[in-house]
């Protein structure tokens, strides 16, 4: 079970599947994910599994869900990891982050990644089906930064006519974020027909470049797809020479709440070890992801995982 850890030293650890949002694009409701909910992992199970992973070479853990802030003992989970000399971070929708920021920082949290389900206020509301908690997020970001916790954002980008609207992201950026990873929306989830970036990337790439110009200290990453590599390169983005899933870190794997160690974060909750994704021809299909550590390296002109990044 733990044979992958020696070469892949960071992990996404799903501690709960429950969420307080019902976003249209969420992979937890994709066809491959199944419908059985998982109970929040208890402290003893978590400690045993984490200790085994540490013994196999694990060094960094990013707690995820569902929404991990719904776990009733999340600060304790962070503290257990810190006690095992792990670098602990979190992926959250941020709805409850302001309330828990101080406790998580005191427990030793080193970083928080906030999932932003649209770069604009209107797009967020369409996808998350609620008004973004913009002011609360800004206060939470400032509180975490004051306590020396790094803050990044996963910012979903959707198809739109003309120049993308980054108003929500710009509103939050001045609170002090360190990283932004722009994600193209994948063809999965409850009711999403959006195909992510359109064929013409120029307006989106220009908007991202302009955002970087006004926020020069923020590291920028953008997900790519098949057929988009040359557009990224011609726009000044750094594109890797090979394709592989770099979901937050080039050596990450996933740990499901039932203890299974998986090679891809999109497999969490999957009974079929399959993902629904886009193979570059405009169509979604269900199948094994070719960008796994058990597969040979895939050339950039073939499949490009939606979680493969170019950097600005």
Short mmCIF file of N, CA and C in Angstrom, two decimals, residues 51-171:
data_model
loop_
_atom_site.label_atom_id
_atom_site.label_comp_id
_atom_site.label_asym_id
_atom_site.label_seq_id
_atom_site.Cartn_x
_atom_site.Cartn_y
_atom_site.Cartn_z
N UNK A 51 1.72 7.70 10.59
CA UNK A 51 3.01 7.17 11.06
C UNK A 51 3.61 6.19 10.06
N UNK A 52 2.78 5.33 9.48
CA UNK A 52 3.25 4.39 8.46
C UNK A 52 3.80 5.13 7.24
N UNK A 53 3.10 6.19 6.85
CA UNK A 53 3.55 6.99 5.70
C UNK A 53 4.86 7.70 6.00
N UNK A 54 4.98 8.22 7.22
CA UNK A 54 6.22 8.89 7.61
C UNK A 54 7.37 7.90 7.58
N UNK A 55 7.16 6.70 8.09
CA UNK A 55 8.20 5.67 8.08
C UNK A 55 8.61 5.30 6.65
N UNK A 56 7.69 5.51 5.70
CA UNK A 56 7.99 5.20 4.29
C UNK A 56 8.59 6.39 3.53
N UNK A 57 8.73 7.53 4.22
CA UNK A 57 9.40 8.65 3.58
C UNK A 57 8.57 9.91 3.40
N UNK A 58 7.33 9.94 3.89
CA UNK A 58 6.48 11.12 3.72
C UNK A 58 7.06 12.31 4.48
N UNK A 59 6.98 13.50 3.87
CA UNK A 59 7.51 14.70 4.52
C UNK A 59 6.49 15.84 4.59
N UNK A 60 5.51 15.85 3.70
CA UNK A 60 4.54 16.96 3.65
C UNK A 60 3.14 16.40 3.47
N UNK A 61 2.17 16.99 4.15
CA UNK A 61 0.78 16.56 4.05
C UNK A 61 -0.11 17.78 3.85
N UNK A 62 -1.04 17.66 2.93
CA UNK A 62 -2.05 18.68 2.72
C UNK A 62 -3.41 18.06 3.02
N UNK A 63 -4.08 18.51 4.06
CA UNK A 63 -5.37 17.96 4.48
C UNK A 63 -6.47 18.49 3.57
N UNK A 64 -7.34 17.58 3.14
CA UNK A 64 -8.38 17.98 2.21
C UNK A 64 -9.66 17.22 2.52
N UNK A 65 -10.71 17.44 1.70
CA UNK A 65 -11.97 16.76 1.90
C UNK A 65 -12.61 16.39 0.58
N UNK A 66 -13.94 16.56 0.47
CA UNK A 66 -14.86 17.38 1.23
C UNK A 66 -14.26 18.70 1.70
N UNK A 67 -14.83 19.17 2.79
CA UNK A 67 -14.35 20.40 3.41
C UNK A 67 -13.71 20.05 4.75
N UNK A 68 -12.38 20.08 4.84
CA UNK A 68 -11.70 19.63 6.05
C UNK A 68 -12.05 20.43 7.29
N UNK A 69 -12.45 21.68 7.15
CA UNK A 69 -12.81 22.48 8.32
C UNK A 69 -14.08 21.97 9.00
N UNK A 70 -14.80 21.04 8.37
CA UNK A 70 -15.94 20.41 9.01
C UNK A 70 -15.51 19.27 9.93
N UNK A 71 -14.25 18.86 9.85
CA UNK A 71 -13.77 17.82 10.76
C UNK A 71 -13.72 18.39 12.16
N UNK A 72 -14.34 17.74 13.14
CA UNK A 72 -14.44 18.33 14.48
C UNK A 72 -13.11 18.42 15.23
N UNK A 73 -12.07 17.73 14.74
CA UNK A 73 -10.78 17.74 15.44
C UNK A 73 -9.64 18.10 14.48
N UNK A 74 -9.90 19.03 13.59
CA UNK A 74 -8.92 19.34 12.55
C UNK A 74 -7.62 19.87 13.13
N UNK A 75 -7.68 20.75 14.13
CA UNK A 75 -6.45 21.27 14.74
C UNK A 75 -5.63 20.14 15.35
N UNK A 76 -6.31 19.13 15.90
CA UNK A 76 -5.59 17.97 16.45
C UNK A 76 -4.90 17.18 15.34
N UNK A 77 -5.57 17.06 14.18
CA UNK A 77 -4.95 16.37 13.04
C UNK A 77 -3.68 17.10 12.60
N UNK A 78 -3.76 18.42 12.56
CA UNK A 78 -2.58 19.21 12.23
C UNK A 78 -1.48 18.98 13.25
N UNK A 79 -1.84 19.03 14.53
CA UNK A 79 -0.84 18.86 15.59
C UNK A 79 -0.16 17.50 15.56
N UNK A 80 -0.91 16.45 15.25
CA UNK A 80 -0.32 15.11 15.15
C UNK A 80 0.72 15.08 14.05
N UNK A 81 0.40 15.68 12.90
CA UNK A 81 1.36 15.74 11.81
C UNK A 81 2.60 16.51 12.16
N UNK A 82 2.43 17.64 12.83
CA UNK A 82 3.58 18.45 13.25
C UNK A 82 4.45 17.66 14.22
N UNK A 83 3.82 16.93 15.14
CA UNK A 83 4.57 16.11 16.10
C UNK A 83 5.41 15.04 15.38
N UNK A 84 4.93 14.59 14.20
CA UNK A 84 5.66 13.61 13.40
C UNK A 84 6.66 14.28 12.45
N UNK A 85 6.90 15.57 12.68
CA UNK A 85 7.86 16.36 11.89
C UNK A 85 7.43 16.55 10.44
N UNK A 86 6.12 16.56 10.20
CA UNK A 86 5.59 16.80 8.86
C UNK A 86 5.26 18.28 8.67
N UNK A 87 5.42 18.75 7.46
CA UNK A 87 4.95 20.08 7.09
C UNK A 87 3.47 19.96 6.75
N UNK A 88 2.62 20.66 7.50
CA UNK A 88 1.17 20.48 7.38
C UNK A 88 0.50 21.69 6.74
N UNK A 89 -0.31 21.44 5.72
CA UNK A 89 -1.10 22.50 5.10
C UNK A 89 -2.53 21.99 4.88
N UNK A 90 -3.34 22.81 4.25
CA UNK A 90 -4.79 22.60 4.22
C UNK A 90 -5.35 23.10 2.90
N UNK A 91 -6.34 22.38 2.34
CA UNK A 91 -7.12 22.87 1.20
C UNK A 91 -8.54 23.07 1.67
N UNK A 92 -9.08 24.27 1.53
CA UNK A 92 -10.39 24.61 2.09
C UNK A 92 -11.17 25.53 1.18
N UNK A 93 -12.50 25.48 1.26
CA UNK A 93 -13.30 26.47 0.54
C UNK A 93 -13.34 27.80 1.28
N UNK A 94 -12.85 27.82 2.51
CA UNK A 94 -12.69 29.07 3.24
C UNK A 94 -13.91 29.57 3.98
N UNK A 95 -15.05 28.88 3.85
CA UNK A 95 -16.27 29.37 4.50
C UNK A 95 -16.10 29.51 6.01
N UNK A 96 -15.35 28.58 6.61
CA UNK A 96 -15.18 28.56 8.07
C UNK A 96 -13.78 28.97 8.49
N UNK A 97 -12.99 29.46 7.54
CA UNK A 97 -11.57 29.67 7.82
C UNK A 97 -11.32 30.76 8.84
N UNK A 98 -12.06 31.84 8.79
CA UNK A 98 -11.84 32.94 9.74
C UNK A 98 -12.01 32.45 11.18
N UNK A 99 -13.02 31.60 11.39
CA UNK A 99 -13.31 31.08 12.73
C UNK A 99 -12.18 30.19 13.26
N UNK A 100 -11.52 29.47 12.37
CA UNK A 100 -10.54 28.47 12.81
C UNK A 100 -9.09 28.88 12.57
N UNK A 101 -8.85 30.03 11.98
CA UNK A 101 -7.49 30.41 11.58
C UNK A 101 -6.51 30.39 12.75
N UNK A 102 -6.87 31.00 13.86
CA UNK A 102 -5.93 31.10 14.98
C UNK A 102 -5.59 29.73 15.55
N UNK A 103 -6.61 28.87 15.73
CA UNK A 103 -6.36 27.55 16.29
C UNK A 103 -5.49 26.69 15.40
N UNK A 104 -5.70 26.78 14.09
CA UNK A 104 -4.88 26.01 13.16
C UNK A 104 -3.44 26.50 13.15
N UNK A 105 -3.28 27.81 13.19
CA UNK A 105 -1.92 28.37 13.22
C UNK A 105 -1.19 27.95 14.48
N UNK A 106 -1.87 27.98 15.63
CA UNK A 106 -1.24 27.57 16.88
C UNK A 106 -0.89 26.08 16.89
N UNK A 107 -1.67 25.29 16.13
CA UNK A 107 -1.39 23.85 16.04
C UNK A 107 -0.19 23.55 15.16
N UNK A 108 0.26 24.56 14.40
CA UNK A 108 1.45 24.38 13.58
C UNK A 108 1.22 24.36 12.09
N UNK A 109 0.03 24.76 11.63
CA UNK A 109 -0.25 24.80 10.20
C UNK A 109 0.75 25.72 9.49
N UNK A 110 1.33 25.23 8.39
CA UNK A 110 2.32 26.05 7.68
C UNK A 110 1.74 26.74 6.45
N UNK A 111 0.62 26.22 5.91
CA UNK A 111 0.05 26.82 4.72
C UNK A 111 -1.41 26.49 4.56
N UNK A 112 -2.14 27.38 3.89
CA UNK A 112 -3.56 27.16 3.60
C UNK A 112 -3.80 27.49 2.14
N UNK A 113 -4.46 26.57 1.43
CA UNK A 113 -4.88 26.80 0.05
C UNK A 113 -6.39 26.98 0.03
N UNK A 114 -6.84 28.14 -0.47
CA UNK A 114 -8.27 28.45 -0.53
C UNK A 114 -8.75 28.20 -1.95
N UNK A 115 -9.80 27.39 -2.08
CA UNK A 115 -10.39 27.13 -3.39
C UNK A 115 -11.37 28.24 -3.73
N UNK A 116 -11.08 28.96 -4.79
CA UNK A 116 -11.91 30.06 -5.24
C UNK A 116 -12.63 29.59 -6.50
N UNK A 117 -13.95 29.46 -6.44
CA UNK A 117 -14.69 28.77 -7.50
C UNK A 117 -15.08 29.66 -8.66
N UNK A 118 -14.41 30.76 -8.76
CA UNK A 118 -14.58 31.70 -9.86
C UNK A 118 -13.75 32.91 -9.55
N UNK A 119 -13.13 33.50 -10.57
CA UNK A 119 -12.27 34.66 -10.33
C UNK A 119 -13.08 35.92 -10.09
N UNK A 120 -14.35 35.90 -10.46
CA UNK A 120 -15.21 37.08 -10.25
C UNK A 120 -16.30 36.74 -9.24
N UNK A 121 -16.93 37.76 -8.69
CA UNK A 121 -18.03 37.56 -7.75
C UNK A 121 -19.18 36.80 -8.42
N UNK A 122 -19.52 37.20 -9.66
CA UNK A 122 -20.66 36.59 -10.35
C UNK A 122 -20.38 35.13 -10.69
N UNK A 123 -19.16 34.82 -11.14
CA UNK A 123 -18.84 33.46 -11.52
C UNK A 123 -18.82 32.54 -10.30
N UNK A 124 -18.28 33.01 -9.20
CA UNK A 124 -18.28 32.25 -7.96
C UNK A 124 -19.71 31.89 -7.56
N UNK A 125 -20.59 32.89 -7.59
CA UNK A 125 -21.97 32.67 -7.17
C UNK A 125 -22.67 31.66 -8.09
N UNK A 126 -22.35 31.68 -9.37
CA UNK A 126 -22.97 30.75 -10.31
C UNK A 126 -22.54 29.31 -10.01
N UNK A 127 -21.26 29.11 -9.74
CA UNK A 127 -20.74 27.76 -9.56
C UNK A 127 -20.99 27.23 -8.16
N UNK A 128 -20.71 28.04 -7.13
CA UNK A 128 -20.89 27.61 -5.74
C UNK A 128 -22.32 27.76 -5.26
N UNK A 129 -23.13 28.48 -6.03
CA UNK A 129 -24.55 28.68 -5.73
C UNK A 129 -24.76 29.40 -4.40
N UNK A 130 -23.82 30.31 -4.12
CA UNK A 130 -23.97 31.19 -2.97
C UNK A 130 -23.03 32.37 -3.14
N UNK A 131 -23.31 33.43 -2.40
CA UNK A 131 -22.45 34.61 -2.46
C UNK A 131 -21.09 34.30 -1.85
N UNK A 132 -20.00 34.70 -2.50
CA UNK A 132 -18.68 34.41 -1.91
C UNK A 132 -18.50 35.15 -0.59
N UNK A 133 -17.88 34.50 0.41
CA UNK A 133 -17.64 35.14 1.71
C UNK A 133 -16.41 36.04 1.64
N UNK A 134 -16.47 37.04 0.77
CA UNK A 134 -15.27 37.80 0.42
C UNK A 134 -14.63 38.49 1.62
N UNK A 135 -15.42 39.18 2.42
CA UNK A 135 -14.85 39.90 3.55
C UNK A 135 -14.27 38.94 4.59
N UNK A 136 -14.99 37.85 4.86
CA UNK A 136 -14.48 36.86 5.81
C UNK A 136 -13.19 36.21 5.32
N UNK A 137 -13.11 35.93 4.02
CA UNK A 137 -11.89 35.37 3.46
C UNK A 137 -10.72 36.35 3.59
N UNK A 138 -10.99 37.62 3.32
CA UNK A 138 -9.92 38.61 3.43
C UNK A 138 -9.41 38.70 4.87
N UNK A 139 -10.33 38.69 5.83
CA UNK A 139 -9.90 38.75 7.24
C UNK A 139 -9.12 37.49 7.63
N UNK A 140 -9.57 36.33 7.11
CA UNK A 140 -8.88 35.07 7.43
C UNK A 140 -7.47 35.07 6.84
N UNK A 141 -7.33 35.55 5.62
CA UNK A 141 -6.01 35.60 4.98
C UNK A 141 -5.07 36.48 5.79
N UNK A 142 -5.55 37.64 6.19
CA UNK A 142 -4.70 38.55 6.97
C UNK A 142 -4.33 37.94 8.31
N UNK A 143 -5.29 37.25 8.95
CA UNK A 143 -5.00 36.63 10.25
C UNK A 143 -3.94 35.54 10.10
N UNK A 144 -4.05 34.71 9.06
CA UNK A 144 -3.07 33.66 8.84
C UNK A 144 -1.70 34.24 8.54
N UNK A 145 -1.66 35.25 7.68
CA UNK A 145 -0.38 35.87 7.35
C UNK A 145 0.28 36.49 8.58
N UNK A 146 -0.54 37.10 9.45
CA UNK A 146 0.00 37.68 10.68
C UNK A 146 0.63 36.61 11.57
N UNK A 147 0.15 35.36 11.43
CA UNK A 147 0.68 34.25 12.23
C UNK A 147 1.66 33.40 11.43
N UNK A 148 2.20 34.00 10.35
CA UNK A 148 3.28 33.39 9.54
C UNK A 148 2.84 32.13 8.80
N UNK A 149 1.55 32.03 8.49
CA UNK A 149 1.05 30.91 7.68
C UNK A 149 0.93 31.39 6.23
N UNK A 150 1.54 30.67 5.30
CA UNK A 150 1.46 31.04 3.89
C UNK A 150 0.06 30.74 3.35
N UNK A 151 -0.39 31.58 2.42
CA UNK A 151 -1.73 31.43 1.87
C UNK A 151 -1.66 31.41 0.34
N UNK A 152 -2.28 30.39 -0.25
CA UNK A 152 -2.39 30.30 -1.70
C UNK A 152 -3.83 30.12 -2.11
N UNK A 153 -4.08 30.24 -3.41
CA UNK A 153 -5.44 30.07 -3.92
C UNK A 153 -5.44 29.19 -5.14
N UNK A 154 -6.40 28.25 -5.18
CA UNK A 154 -6.75 27.55 -6.40
C UNK A 154 -7.92 28.29 -7.00
N UNK A 155 -7.72 28.94 -8.13
CA UNK A 155 -8.74 29.80 -8.72
C UNK A 155 -9.28 29.17 -9.99
N UNK A 156 -10.54 28.73 -9.98
CA UNK A 156 -11.14 28.11 -11.16
C UNK A 156 -11.46 29.18 -12.21
N UNK A 157 -11.12 28.87 -13.45
CA UNK A 157 -11.45 29.74 -14.57
C UNK A 157 -12.44 29.03 -15.48
N UNK A 158 -13.44 29.78 -15.94
CA UNK A 158 -14.51 29.21 -16.73
C UNK A 158 -14.58 29.90 -18.08
N UNK A 159 -15.24 29.27 -19.04
CA UNK A 159 -15.42 29.88 -20.35
C UNK A 159 -16.22 31.17 -20.21
N UNK A 160 -15.80 32.16 -20.93
CA UNK A 160 -16.52 33.44 -20.92
C UNK A 160 -16.17 34.21 -22.17
N UNK A 161 -17.02 35.12 -22.53
CA UNK A 161 -16.77 35.94 -23.71
C UNK A 161 -15.88 37.11 -23.33
N UNK A 162 -14.85 37.34 -24.13
CA UNK A 162 -14.00 38.50 -23.91
C UNK A 162 -13.05 38.32 -22.75
N UNK A 163 -12.59 39.43 -22.20
CA UNK A 163 -11.60 39.44 -21.13
C UNK A 163 -12.18 38.86 -19.84
N UNK A 164 -11.52 37.88 -19.24
CA UNK A 164 -12.02 37.31 -17.98
C UNK A 164 -12.06 38.38 -16.88
N UNK A 165 -13.03 38.25 -16.01
CA UNK A 165 -13.21 39.15 -14.88
C UNK A 165 -12.53 38.54 -13.66
N UNK A 166 -11.49 39.19 -13.14
CA UNK A 166 -10.76 38.70 -11.98
C UNK A 166 -11.07 39.52 -10.73
N UNK A 167 -12.26 40.11 -10.67
CA UNK A 167 -12.58 41.07 -9.61
C UNK A 167 -12.50 40.46 -8.21
N UNK A 168 -12.99 39.25 -8.01
CA UNK A 168 -12.95 38.64 -6.68
C UNK A 168 -11.52 38.32 -6.28
N UNK A 169 -10.76 37.78 -7.20
CA UNK A 169 -9.35 37.48 -6.91
C UNK A 169 -8.58 38.75 -6.59
N UNK A 170 -8.79 39.81 -7.35
CA UNK A 170 -8.11 41.08 -7.07
C UNK A 170 -8.49 41.62 -5.70
N UNK A 171 -9.76 41.45 -5.33
CA UNK A 171 -10.23 41.94 -4.02
C UNK A 171 -9.49 41.23 -2.89
#
